[in-house]
């Protein structure tokens, strides 16, 4: 079956770097998504990885290893506004997204 | 730029009542989705529509129905609400069917069933 695991909560300091991991199990692979969701708001798209390696987009980078069923989201130069939940998702065999429960990131000054 | 509009934003409903959550998009996206989000769980797909006139069942379809009469509108109906349907409901759309493209979400509808 399909399964996605993420840590429930992480804490980091403003200005630091944090890595949020995601492991997945799927039959077949059609890419991996990361979304950001601030409390009380809708999720917004961050990244989509379909090939192995690191993709950088400003302060945020996303890494994928298909052989290990593993991805991480790297956030640099953390700002207070980065306090949010980060959701990992992969399409299942019917191309419908399966979502992790999300990682709540708390940024402390 | 409106994107996706959901209504109502919040609703308290008595068990057994019928309720329709409205969703309208102005991006001319073919694919639309309804998710529910509960504390400690990931977003779960209720129903989806890859194009106007077609719908499909997601992971948790029981107790819900949808229709897709045109490209823009995708209402979700609870025929007879039960307390376990208390949740935050998100409508989403994508220009790329099959979930290989970015999803755009509405602001959510918070539903409480008593």
mmCIF file of C-alpha atoms in Angstrom:
data_model
loop_
_atom_site.group_PDB
_atom_site.id
_atom_site.type_symbol
_atom_site.label_atom_id
_atom_site.label_comp_id
_atom_site.label_asym_id
_atom_site.label_seq_id
_atom_site.Cartn_x
_atom_site.Cartn_y
_atom_site.Cartn_z
ATOM 1 C CA UNK A 1 0.000 0.000 0.000
ATOM 2 C CA UNK A 2 0.867 3.657 0.096
ATOM 3 C CA UNK A 3 2.458 5.226 3.136
ATOM 4 C CA UNK A 4 4.153 8.508 3.930
ATOM 5 C CA UNK A 5 6.040 9.301 7.123
ATOM 6 C CA UNK A 6 7.120 12.695 8.391
ATOM 7 C CA UNK A 7 8.141 13.887 11.849
ATOM 8 C CA UNK A 8 5.186 15.408 13.680
ATOM 9 C CA UNK A 9 6.944 18.511 14.954
ATOM 10 C CA UNK A 10 10.327 20.223 14.768
ATOM 11 C CA UNK A 11 11.773 23.298 16.436
ATOM 12 C CA UNK A 12 14.494 25.539 15.019
ATOM 13 C CA UNK A 13 16.024 28.928 15.651
ATOM 14 C CA UNK A 14 15.590 32.017 13.536
ATOM 15 C CA UNK A 15 18.476 32.352 11.073
ATOM 16 C CA UNK A 16 19.397 28.667 11.252
ATOM 17 C CA UNK A 17 18.929 25.777 8.808
ATOM 18 C CA UNK A 18 16.412 22.962 9.224
ATOM 19 C CA UNK A 19 15.871 19.730 7.295
ATOM 20 C CA UNK A 20 12.427 18.125 7.218
ATOM 21 C CA UNK A 21 12.461 14.485 6.148
ATOM 22 C CA UNK A 22 9.826 12.466 4.350
ATOM 23 C CA UNK A 23 9.885 8.745 3.604
ATOM 24 C CA UNK A 24 7.356 7.133 1.326
ATOM 25 C CA UNK A 25 6.247 3.757 0.040
ATOM 26 C CA UNK A 26 4.345 3.629 -3.224
ATOM 27 C CA UNK A 27 3.714 1.177 -6.019
ATOM 28 C CA UNK A 28 5.356 3.025 -8.866
ATOM 29 C CA UNK A 29 6.600 6.585 -8.593
ATOM 30 C CA UNK A 30 5.217 9.738 -10.194
ATOM 31 C CA UNK A 31 6.969 12.500 -8.332
ATOM 32 C CA UNK A 32 6.919 14.002 -4.841
ATOM 33 C CA UNK A 33 5.407 17.290 -3.738
ATOM 34 C CA UNK A 34 6.080 19.616 -0.827
ATOM 35 C CA UNK A 35 3.470 22.109 0.344
ATOM 36 C CA UNK A 36 3.510 24.744 3.062
ATOM 37 C CA UNK A 37 0.472 25.377 5.234
ATOM 38 C CA UNK A 38 0.259 28.210 7.736
ATOM 39 C CA UNK A 39 -2.138 27.683 10.627
ATOM 40 C CA UNK A 40 -5.715 28.283 9.581
ATOM 41 C CA UNK A 41 -4.803 28.707 5.936
ATOM 42 C CA UNK A 42 -4.763 26.650 2.751
ATOM 43 C CA UNK A 43 -1.720 24.648 1.616
ATOM 44 C CA UNK A 44 0.483 26.330 -0.974
ATOM 45 C CA UNK A 45 2.846 24.637 -3.403
ATOM 46 C CA UNK A 46 6.574 24.654 -2.662
ATOM 47 C CA UNK A 47 8.229 22.069 -4.898
ATOM 48 C CA UNK A 48 7.854 19.029 -7.116
ATOM 49 C CA UNK A 49 10.668 16.486 -7.557
ATOM 50 C CA UNK A 50 10.548 13.690 -10.093
ATOM 51 C CA UNK A 51 14.279 13.056 -10.594
ATOM 52 C CA UNK A 52 16.934 12.266 -8.001
ATOM 53 C CA UNK A 53 18.940 15.127 -6.597
ATOM 54 C CA UNK A 54 18.632 18.533 -5.060
ATOM 55 C CA UNK A 55 16.506 21.328 -6.474
ATOM 56 C CA UNK A 56 17.090 24.770 -5.072
ATOM 57 C CA UNK A 57 14.548 27.564 -5.034
ATOM 58 C CA UNK A 58 15.727 30.539 -3.030
ATOM 59 C CA UNK A 59 15.942 29.726 0.671
ATOM 60 C CA UNK A 60 14.122 26.428 0.115
ATOM 61 C CA UNK A 61 15.601 23.289 -1.447
ATOM 62 C CA UNK A 62 14.093 19.860 -1.962
ATOM 63 C CA UNK A 63 15.994 16.601 -2.312
ATOM 64 C CA UNK A 64 14.818 13.264 -3.672
ATOM 65 C CA UNK A 65 16.252 9.737 -3.642
ATOM 66 C CA UNK A 66 13.909 7.378 -5.473
ATOM 67 C CA UNK A 67 15.941 4.274 -4.614
ATOM 68 C CA UNK A 68 15.632 5.048 -0.897
ATOM 69 C CA UNK A 69 12.031 6.324 -0.984
ATOM 70 C CA UNK A 70 13.264 9.456 0.718
ATOM 71 C CA UNK A 71 12.983 13.198 0.355
ATOM 72 C CA UNK A 72 13.817 16.193 2.450
ATOM 73 C CA UNK A 73 12.975 19.864 2.450
ATOM 74 C CA UNK A 74 15.843 22.144 3.458
ATOM 75 C CA UNK A 75 15.022 25.616 4.740
ATOM 76 C CA UNK A 76 17.898 28.077 5.108
ATOM 77 C CA UNK A 77 18.137 31.420 6.902
ATOM 78 C CA UNK A 78 14.970 30.670 8.800
ATOM 79 C CA UNK A 79 12.528 33.483 9.343
ATOM 80 C CA UNK A 80 9.654 33.676 11.801
ATOM 81 C CA UNK A 81 7.218 33.556 8.880
ATOM 82 C CA UNK A 82 8.516 30.050 8.071
ATOM 83 C CA UNK A 83 6.608 28.764 11.107
ATOM 84 C CA UNK A 84 4.075 26.490 9.422
ATOM 85 C CA UNK A 85 3.294 22.887 8.653
ATOM 86 C CA UNK A 86 5.125 21.273 5.759
ATOM 87 C CA UNK A 87 3.267 18.573 3.875
ATOM 88 C CA UNK A 88 4.815 15.823 1.771
ATOM 89 C CA UNK A 89 2.659 14.119 -0.889
ATOM 90 C CA UNK A 90 3.050 11.515 -3.624
ATOM 91 C CA UNK A 91 0.600 10.331 -6.315
ATOM 92 C CA UNK A 92 -0.716 6.798 -5.927
ATOM 93 C CA UNK A 93 -1.203 4.302 -8.749
ATOM 94 C CA UNK A 94 -4.391 6.144 -9.756
ATOM 95 C CA UNK A 95 -2.504 9.456 -9.773
ATOM 96 C CA UNK A 96 -4.376 10.721 -6.730
ATOM 97 C CA UNK A 97 -2.200 12.384 -4.096
ATOM 98 C CA UNK A 98 -1.470 10.596 -0.835
ATOM 99 C CA UNK A 99 -0.494 13.091 1.873
ATOM 100 C CA UNK A 100 1.683 12.819 4.919
ATOM 101 C CA UNK A 101 0.250 14.172 8.175
ATOM 102 C CA UNK A 102 2.616 17.123 7.946
ATOM 103 C CA UNK A 103 5.508 18.424 10.019
ATOM 104 C CA UNK A 104 4.779 21.411 12.228
ATOM 105 C CA UNK A 105 7.835 23.671 12.248
ATOM 106 C CA UNK A 106 8.203 26.047 15.174
ATOM 107 C CA UNK A 107 10.718 28.873 14.776
ATOM 108 C CA UNK A 108 12.097 30.454 17.932
ATOM 109 C CA UNK A 109 13.824 33.850 18.050
ATOM 110 C CA UNK B 1 -7.342 37.346 -8.902
ATOM 111 C CA UNK B 2 -9.867 35.072 -7.192
ATOM 112 C CA UNK B 3 -8.470 31.596 -7.912
ATOM 113 C CA UNK B 4 -10.683 29.238 -5.944
ATOM 114 C CA UNK B 5 -13.578 30.442 -3.831
ATOM 115 C CA UNK B 6 -15.239 28.270 -1.211
ATOM 116 C CA UNK B 7 -18.440 28.945 0.705
ATOM 117 C CA UNK B 8 -19.364 28.971 3.465
ATOM 118 C CA UNK B 9 -16.142 29.717 5.353
ATOM 119 C CA UNK B 10 -17.569 28.194 8.488
ATOM 120 C CA UNK B 11 -20.782 26.412 9.385
ATOM 121 C CA UNK B 12 -22.329 24.694 12.398
ATOM 122 C CA UNK B 13 -24.803 22.049 11.386
ATOM 123 C CA UNK B 14 -27.205 19.755 13.225
ATOM 124 C CA UNK B 15 -26.739 16.039 12.622
ATOM 125 C CA UNK B 16 -29.071 14.709 9.955
ATOM 126 C CA UNK B 17 -29.217 17.953 8.009
ATOM 127 C CA UNK B 18 -28.231 18.243 4.374
ATOM 128 C CA UNK B 19 -25.371 20.569 3.530
ATOM 129 C CA UNK B 20 -23.706 21.680 0.307
ATOM 130 C CA UNK B 21 -20.240 23.215 0.278
ATOM 131 C CA UNK B 22 -19.681 25.359 -2.768
ATOM 132 C CA UNK B 23 -16.461 25.629 -4.771
ATOM 133 C CA UNK B 24 -15.844 27.846 -7.790
ATOM 134 C CA UNK B 25 -12.630 28.397 -9.728
ATOM 135 C CA UNK B 26 -11.820 30.959 -12.388
ATOM 136 C CA UNK B 27 -8.588 29.442 -13.704
ATOM 137 C CA UNK B 28 -10.286 27.158 -16.254
ATOM 138 C CA UNK B 29 -8.597 24.154 -14.674
ATOM 139 C CA UNK B 30 -9.868 20.769 -15.806
ATOM 140 C CA UNK B 31 -9.201 18.855 -12.590
ATOM 141 C CA UNK B 32 -10.879 19.609 -9.245
ATOM 142 C CA UNK B 33 -10.728 17.893 -5.863
ATOM 143 C CA UNK B 34 -12.344 17.859 -2.462
ATOM 144 C CA UNK B 35 -10.218 17.021 0.587
ATOM 145 C CA UNK B 36 -10.899 16.882 4.279
ATOM 146 C CA UNK B 37 -8.234 17.707 6.822
ATOM 147 C CA UNK B 38 -8.373 16.406 10.381
ATOM 148 C CA UNK B 39 -5.910 16.984 13.200
ATOM 149 C CA UNK B 40 -3.054 14.490 13.097
ATOM 150 C CA UNK B 41 -4.038 13.127 9.706
ATOM 151 C CA UNK B 42 -2.940 14.060 6.235
ATOM 152 C CA UNK B 43 -5.311 15.557 3.712
ATOM 153 C CA UNK B 44 -7.688 12.849 2.547
ATOM 154 C CA UNK B 45 -9.317 12.877 -0.852
ATOM 155 C CA UNK B 46 -13.107 12.639 -0.827
ATOM 156 C CA UNK B 47 -14.018 12.994 -4.516
ATOM 157 C CA UNK B 48 -12.360 14.320 -7.618
ATOM 158 C CA UNK B 49 -13.197 15.329 -11.160
ATOM 159 C CA UNK B 50 -10.690 15.184 -14.009
ATOM 160 C CA UNK B 51 -12.927 17.153 -16.349
ATOM 161 C CA UNK B 52 -16.421 18.603 -16.535
ATOM 162 C CA UNK B 53 -19.055 15.871 -16.626
ATOM 163 C CA UNK B 54 -16.934 13.249 -14.857
ATOM 164 C CA UNK B 55 -16.338 12.468 -11.182
ATOM 165 C CA UNK B 56 -14.504 9.802 -9.211
ATOM 166 C CA UNK B 57 -14.297 8.509 -5.673
ATOM 167 C CA UNK B 58 -11.312 9.209 -3.502
ATOM 168 C CA UNK B 59 -10.103 7.638 -0.280
ATOM 169 C CA UNK B 60 -13.097 8.617 1.930
ATOM 170 C CA UNK B 61 -16.186 9.095 -0.294
ATOM 171 C CA UNK B 62 -18.901 7.618 1.957
ATOM 172 C CA UNK B 63 -21.544 10.125 3.016
ATOM 173 C CA UNK B 64 -20.508 12.642 0.349
ATOM 174 C CA UNK B 65 -21.538 13.315 -3.231
ATOM 175 C CA UNK B 66 -20.290 15.709 -5.907
ATOM 176 C CA UNK B 67 -21.302 16.959 -9.309
ATOM 177 C CA UNK B 68 -19.373 18.691 -12.101
ATOM 178 C CA UNK B 69 -21.894 20.286 -14.426
ATOM 179 C CA UNK B 70 -19.337 22.764 -15.792
ATOM 180 C CA UNK B 71 -15.628 23.559 -15.591
ATOM 181 C CA UNK B 72 -15.884 26.184 -12.868
ATOM 182 C CA UNK B 73 -18.111 24.650 -10.185
ATOM 183 C CA UNK B 74 -17.612 21.565 -8.031
ATOM 184 C CA UNK B 75 -20.060 21.418 -5.106
ATOM 185 C CA UNK B 76 -19.760 18.841 -2.327
ATOM 186 C CA UNK B 77 -22.956 17.619 -0.675
ATOM 187 C CA UNK B 78 -23.437 15.886 2.656
ATOM 188 C CA UNK B 79 -26.836 14.226 2.329
ATOM 189 C CA UNK B 80 -27.314 13.619 6.055
ATOM 190 C CA UNK B 81 -24.514 15.046 8.169
ATOM 191 C CA UNK B 82 -22.976 13.051 11.026
ATOM 192 C CA UNK B 83 -20.583 14.259 13.767
ATOM 193 C CA UNK B 84 -17.654 12.351 12.194
ATOM 194 C CA UNK B 85 -17.915 14.713 9.250
ATOM 195 C CA UNK B 86 -16.769 17.574 11.449
ATOM 196 C CA UNK B 87 -13.632 18.713 9.654
ATOM 197 C CA UNK B 88 -12.013 21.373 7.531
ATOM 198 C CA UNK B 89 -12.834 20.875 3.871
ATOM 199 C CA UNK B 90 -10.560 22.102 1.110
ATOM 200 C CA UNK B 91 -11.425 22.372 -2.550
ATOM 201 C CA UNK B 92 -8.505 22.343 -4.987
ATOM 202 C CA UNK B 93 -7.895 22.498 -8.700
ATOM 203 C CA UNK B 94 -5.104 21.636 -11.076
ATOM 204 C CA UNK B 95 -4.414 22.484 -14.675
ATOM 205 C CA UNK B 96 -2.762 19.096 -15.050
ATOM 206 C CA UNK B 97 -5.048 16.067 -14.576
ATOM 207 C CA UNK B 98 -3.581 13.135 -12.743
ATOM 208 C CA UNK B 99 -1.942 15.068 -9.933
ATOM 209 C CA UNK B 100 1.357 15.688 -11.672
ATOM 210 C CA UNK B 101 0.992 19.426 -11.430
ATOM 211 C CA UNK B 102 0.592 22.050 -8.763
ATOM 212 C CA UNK B 103 -2.642 22.070 -6.800
ATOM 213 C CA UNK B 104 -4.334 25.382 -6.024
ATOM 214 C CA UNK B 105 -6.438 25.345 -2.874
ATOM 215 C CA UNK B 106 -9.391 27.332 -1.680
ATOM 216 C CA UNK B 107 -9.300 28.861 1.787
ATOM 217 C CA UNK B 108 -11.258 25.999 3.318
ATOM 218 C CA UNK B 109 -14.674 25.471 4.874
ATOM 219 C CA UNK B 110 -14.756 24.636 8.565
ATOM 220 C CA UNK B 111 -17.754 22.402 9.261
ATOM 221 C CA UNK B 112 -18.971 21.379 12.713
ATOM 222 C CA UNK B 113 -21.689 18.752 12.970
ATOM 223 C CA UNK B 114 -23.419 18.550 16.337
#
